[in-house]
Short mmCIF file of C-alpha atoms and ligand atoms in Angstrom, two decimals:
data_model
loop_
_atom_site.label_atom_id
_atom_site.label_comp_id
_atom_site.label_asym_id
_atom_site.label_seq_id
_atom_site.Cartn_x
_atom_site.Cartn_y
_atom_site.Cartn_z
CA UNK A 1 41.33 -6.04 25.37
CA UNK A 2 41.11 -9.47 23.54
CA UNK A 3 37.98 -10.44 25.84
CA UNK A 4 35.92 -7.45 25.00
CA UNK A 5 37.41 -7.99 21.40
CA UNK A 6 35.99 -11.61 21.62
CA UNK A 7 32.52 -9.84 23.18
CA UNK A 8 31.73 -7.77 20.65
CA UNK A 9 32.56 -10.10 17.87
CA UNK A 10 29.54 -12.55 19.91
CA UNK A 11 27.08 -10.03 20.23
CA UNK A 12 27.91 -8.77 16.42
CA UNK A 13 27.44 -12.65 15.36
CA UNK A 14 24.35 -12.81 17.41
CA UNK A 15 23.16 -9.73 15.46
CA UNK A 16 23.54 -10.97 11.99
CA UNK A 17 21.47 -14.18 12.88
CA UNK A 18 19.12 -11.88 14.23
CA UNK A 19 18.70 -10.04 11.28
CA UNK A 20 18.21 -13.50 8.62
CA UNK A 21 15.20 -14.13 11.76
CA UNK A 22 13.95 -11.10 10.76
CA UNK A 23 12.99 -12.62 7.30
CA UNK A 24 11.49 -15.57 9.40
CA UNK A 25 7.92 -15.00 10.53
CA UNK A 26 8.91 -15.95 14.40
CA UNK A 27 11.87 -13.54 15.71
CA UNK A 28 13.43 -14.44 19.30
CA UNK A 29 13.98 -10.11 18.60
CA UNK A 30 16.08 -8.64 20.87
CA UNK A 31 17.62 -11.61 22.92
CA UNK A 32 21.07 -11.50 21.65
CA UNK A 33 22.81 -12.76 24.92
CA UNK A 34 20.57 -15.94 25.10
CA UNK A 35 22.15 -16.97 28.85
CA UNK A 36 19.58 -19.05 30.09
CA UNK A 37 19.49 -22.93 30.55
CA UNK A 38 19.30 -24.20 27.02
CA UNK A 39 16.33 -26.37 27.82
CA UNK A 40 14.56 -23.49 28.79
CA UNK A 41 15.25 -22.00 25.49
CA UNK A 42 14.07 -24.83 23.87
CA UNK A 43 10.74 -24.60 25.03
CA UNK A 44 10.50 -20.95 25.19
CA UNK A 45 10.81 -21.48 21.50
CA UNK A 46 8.40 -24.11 21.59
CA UNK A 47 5.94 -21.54 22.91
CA UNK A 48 6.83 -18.99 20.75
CA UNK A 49 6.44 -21.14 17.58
CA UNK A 50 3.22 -22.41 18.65
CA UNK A 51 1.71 -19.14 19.38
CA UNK A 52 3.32 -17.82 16.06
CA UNK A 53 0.79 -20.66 14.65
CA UNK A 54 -2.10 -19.78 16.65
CA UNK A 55 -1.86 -16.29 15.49
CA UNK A 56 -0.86 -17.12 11.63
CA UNK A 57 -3.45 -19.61 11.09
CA UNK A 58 -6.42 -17.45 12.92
CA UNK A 59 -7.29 -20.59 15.33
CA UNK A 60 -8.00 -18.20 18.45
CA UNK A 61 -9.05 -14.62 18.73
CA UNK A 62 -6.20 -11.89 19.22
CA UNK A 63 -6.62 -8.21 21.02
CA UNK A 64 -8.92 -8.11 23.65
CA UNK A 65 -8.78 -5.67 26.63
CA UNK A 66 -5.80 -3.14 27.67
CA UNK A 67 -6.04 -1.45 31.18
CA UNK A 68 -2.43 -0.14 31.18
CA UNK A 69 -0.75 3.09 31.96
CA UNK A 70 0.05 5.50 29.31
CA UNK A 71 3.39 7.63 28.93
CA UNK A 72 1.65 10.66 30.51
CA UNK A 73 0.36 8.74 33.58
CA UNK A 74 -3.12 8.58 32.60
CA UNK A 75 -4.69 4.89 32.88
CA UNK A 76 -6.52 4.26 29.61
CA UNK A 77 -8.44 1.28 27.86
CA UNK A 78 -8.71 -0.09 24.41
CA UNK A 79 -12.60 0.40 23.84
CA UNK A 80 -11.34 4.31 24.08
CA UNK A 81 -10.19 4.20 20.75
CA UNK A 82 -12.87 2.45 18.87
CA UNK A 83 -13.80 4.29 15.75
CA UNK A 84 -10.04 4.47 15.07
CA UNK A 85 -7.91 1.65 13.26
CA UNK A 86 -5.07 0.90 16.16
CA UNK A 87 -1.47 -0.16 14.88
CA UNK A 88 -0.19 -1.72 18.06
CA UNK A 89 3.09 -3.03 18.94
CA UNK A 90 4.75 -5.15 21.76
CA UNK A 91 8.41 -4.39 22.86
CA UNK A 92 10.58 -2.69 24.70
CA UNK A 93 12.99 0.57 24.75
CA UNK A 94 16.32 -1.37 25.27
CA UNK A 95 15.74 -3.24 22.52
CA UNK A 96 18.80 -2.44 20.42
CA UNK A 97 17.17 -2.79 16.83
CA UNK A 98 13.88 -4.57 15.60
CA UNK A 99 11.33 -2.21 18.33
CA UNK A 100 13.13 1.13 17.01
CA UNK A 101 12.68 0.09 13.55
CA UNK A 102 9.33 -1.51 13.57
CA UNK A 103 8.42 1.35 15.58
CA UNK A 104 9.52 3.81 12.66
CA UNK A 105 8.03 1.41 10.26
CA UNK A 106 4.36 2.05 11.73
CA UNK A 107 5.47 6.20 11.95
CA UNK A 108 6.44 5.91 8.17
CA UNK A 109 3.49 4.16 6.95
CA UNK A 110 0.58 6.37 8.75
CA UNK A 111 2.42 9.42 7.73
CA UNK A 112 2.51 7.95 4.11
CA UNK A 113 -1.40 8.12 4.32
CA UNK A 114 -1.71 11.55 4.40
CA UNK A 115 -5.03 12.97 5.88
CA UNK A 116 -6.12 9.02 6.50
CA UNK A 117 -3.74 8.70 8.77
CA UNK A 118 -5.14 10.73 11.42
CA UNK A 119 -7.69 7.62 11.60
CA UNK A 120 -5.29 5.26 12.95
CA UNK A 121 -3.66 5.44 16.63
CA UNK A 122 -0.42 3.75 16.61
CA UNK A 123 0.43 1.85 20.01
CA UNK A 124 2.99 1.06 21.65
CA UNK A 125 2.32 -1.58 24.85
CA UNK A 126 6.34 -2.67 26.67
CA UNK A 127 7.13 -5.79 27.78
CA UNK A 128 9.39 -4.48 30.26
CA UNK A 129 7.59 -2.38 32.59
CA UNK A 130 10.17 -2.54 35.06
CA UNK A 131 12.23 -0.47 33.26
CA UNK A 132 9.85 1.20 31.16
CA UNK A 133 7.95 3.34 33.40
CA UNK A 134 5.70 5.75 32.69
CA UNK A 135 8.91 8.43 32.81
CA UNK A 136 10.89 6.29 30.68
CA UNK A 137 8.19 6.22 27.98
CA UNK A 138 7.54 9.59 27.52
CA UNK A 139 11.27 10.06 26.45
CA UNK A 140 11.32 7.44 24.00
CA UNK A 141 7.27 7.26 22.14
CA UNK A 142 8.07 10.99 20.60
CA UNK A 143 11.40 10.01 19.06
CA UNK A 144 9.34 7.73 16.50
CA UNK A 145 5.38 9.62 15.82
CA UNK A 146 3.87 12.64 18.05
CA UNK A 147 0.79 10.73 18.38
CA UNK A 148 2.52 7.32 19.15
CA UNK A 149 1.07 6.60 22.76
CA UNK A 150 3.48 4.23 24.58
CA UNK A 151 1.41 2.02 27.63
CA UNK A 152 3.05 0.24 30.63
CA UNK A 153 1.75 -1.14 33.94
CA UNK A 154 2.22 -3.71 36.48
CA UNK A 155 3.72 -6.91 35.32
CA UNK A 156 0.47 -8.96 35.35
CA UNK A 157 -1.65 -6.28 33.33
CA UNK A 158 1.20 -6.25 30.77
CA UNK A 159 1.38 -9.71 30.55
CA UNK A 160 -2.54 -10.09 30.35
CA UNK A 161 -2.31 -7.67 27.33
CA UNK A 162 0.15 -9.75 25.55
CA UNK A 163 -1.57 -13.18 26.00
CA UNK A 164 -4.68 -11.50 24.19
CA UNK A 165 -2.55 -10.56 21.60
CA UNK A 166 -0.70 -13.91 22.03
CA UNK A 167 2.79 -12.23 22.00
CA UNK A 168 5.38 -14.32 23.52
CA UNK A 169 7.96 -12.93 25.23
CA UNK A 170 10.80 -13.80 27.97
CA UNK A 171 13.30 -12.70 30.09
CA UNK A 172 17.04 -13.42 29.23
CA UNK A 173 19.59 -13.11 31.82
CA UNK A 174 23.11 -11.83 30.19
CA UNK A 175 25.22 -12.31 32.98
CA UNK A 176 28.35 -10.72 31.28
CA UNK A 177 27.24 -7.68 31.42
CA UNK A 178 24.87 -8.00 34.91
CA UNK A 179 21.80 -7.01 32.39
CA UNK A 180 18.61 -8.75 30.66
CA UNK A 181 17.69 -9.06 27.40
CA UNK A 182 13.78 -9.91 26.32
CA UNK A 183 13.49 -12.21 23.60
CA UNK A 184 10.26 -11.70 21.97
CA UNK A 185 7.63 -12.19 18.77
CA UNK A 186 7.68 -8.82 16.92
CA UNK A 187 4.26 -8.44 15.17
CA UNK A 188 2.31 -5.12 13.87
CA UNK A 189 -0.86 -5.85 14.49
CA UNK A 190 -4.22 -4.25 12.67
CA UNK A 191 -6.93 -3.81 14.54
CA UNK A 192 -10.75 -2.48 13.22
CA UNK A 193 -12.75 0.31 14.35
CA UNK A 194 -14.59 -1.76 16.73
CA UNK A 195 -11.16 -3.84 18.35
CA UNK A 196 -11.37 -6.77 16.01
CA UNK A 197 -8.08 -8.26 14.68
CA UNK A 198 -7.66 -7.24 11.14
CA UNK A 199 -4.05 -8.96 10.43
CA UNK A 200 -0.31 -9.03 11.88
CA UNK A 201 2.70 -8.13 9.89
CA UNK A 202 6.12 -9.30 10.32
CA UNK A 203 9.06 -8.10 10.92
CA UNK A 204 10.71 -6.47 7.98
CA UNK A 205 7.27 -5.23 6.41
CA UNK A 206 7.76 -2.07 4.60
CA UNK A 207 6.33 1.05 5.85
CA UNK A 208 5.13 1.42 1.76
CA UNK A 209 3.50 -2.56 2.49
CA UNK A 210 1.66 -1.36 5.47
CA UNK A 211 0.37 1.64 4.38
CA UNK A 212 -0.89 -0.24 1.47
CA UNK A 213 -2.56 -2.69 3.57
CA UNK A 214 -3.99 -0.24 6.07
CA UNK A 215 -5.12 2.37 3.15
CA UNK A 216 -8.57 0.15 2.26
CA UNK A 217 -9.37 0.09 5.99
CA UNK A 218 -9.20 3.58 6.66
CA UNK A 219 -11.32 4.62 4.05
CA UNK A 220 -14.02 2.38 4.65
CA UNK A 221 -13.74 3.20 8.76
CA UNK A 222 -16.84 4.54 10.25
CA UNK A 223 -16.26 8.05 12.64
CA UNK A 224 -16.84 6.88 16.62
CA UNK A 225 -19.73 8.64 16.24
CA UNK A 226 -21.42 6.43 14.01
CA UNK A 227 -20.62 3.24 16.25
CA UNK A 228 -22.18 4.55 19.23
CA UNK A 229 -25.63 5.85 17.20
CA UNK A 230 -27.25 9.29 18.22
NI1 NI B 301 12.52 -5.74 20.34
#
């Protein structure tokens, strides 16, 4: 069929510029059917350039509280993991290609730190908890690490997560195929033993680059036990 023919041909286009993004620090990552009003795009990317900024040039603080769901139902919070270095990421499981490999990025590079590894709690907070319930994640987080813990929740605690990490993300209608798409900055992002914001990598870091960067803080990290005293 010449139309489906013509389809995937779009979507395969759309695809390759979404992979030169990927060597751009901003990456619009998994809306490949932009169908919204272009104006709307336009400042979406507004938005997402200038919190790109805000994050790259350290002008405001990033992390801050999670109250979210986890993938076995359990509410948790972020202070619960202080005393470990936290590898969190924001996307989503229909995401056709930069989550999944970001996601086995951060798997790769804790792994590649042997015993150290076990000090840093890789997260993984979706920007689509509509589909991504708390079922949906515990299908998907144990493809990439066995202690990747996935979070979801209702639409304004996910979307109060993000803004303290000052991820931008946004719903794309693809009306060809009656589906969405969620366009969306695709950052790692380090955080200390006590929640404070060590650095963000892009998209296409190595798993050998982030273990590198991560190795330092790790070995200088002080057990939970010594940040809440005797
Ligand atoms: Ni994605």
């Amino acid at each position: 069929m010449p139309r489906l023919a013509a389809e995937l041909r779009s979507v395969r286009k759309m695809m390759r510029r979404h992979a030169r993004l990927v060597g751009a620090a901003i990456v619009l990552a998994c809306g490949f059917a932009a169908g919204g009003p272009p104006e709307q795009g336009q400042i979406g990317r507004e938005k997402a350039a200038r919190l790109m900024e805000d994050l790259m040039f350290g002008r405001v603080k990033v992390g801050g509280p999670l109250a979210l769901i986890d993938h076995t139902g359990r509410q948790r919070a972020d202070h619960e993991w202080r005393g470990s270095l936290l590898l969190v990421y924001f996307g989503y499981t229909f995401c056709p290609d930069v989550c999944p490999t970001d996601l086995l990025t951060m798997a790769k590079a804790i792994d590649a730190l042997g015993d150290l590894g076990a000090r840093v709690q890789p997260i993984f907070i979706t920007i689509d908890p509509e589909r991504d319930t708390v079922t949906h994640l515990a299908g998907y987080v144990p493809n990439f690490h066995p202690r990747l813990i996935g979070l979801t929740g209702s639409p304004a605690d996910v979307r109060a997560a993000a803004d303290g990490y000052r991820v931008h993300y946004a719903r794309v209608e693809d009306r060809r195929f009656n589906d969405y798409q969620i366009d969306h900055s695709a950052f790692i992002y380090l955080m200390n033993g006590e929640g404070v914001f060590l650095g963000a990598f892009p998209p296409g870091t190595t798993a050998a680059r982030l273990a590198s960067a991560m190795r330092p803080h790790a070995e200088q990290l002080r057990p939970a036990a010594m940040l809440q005293g005797p």
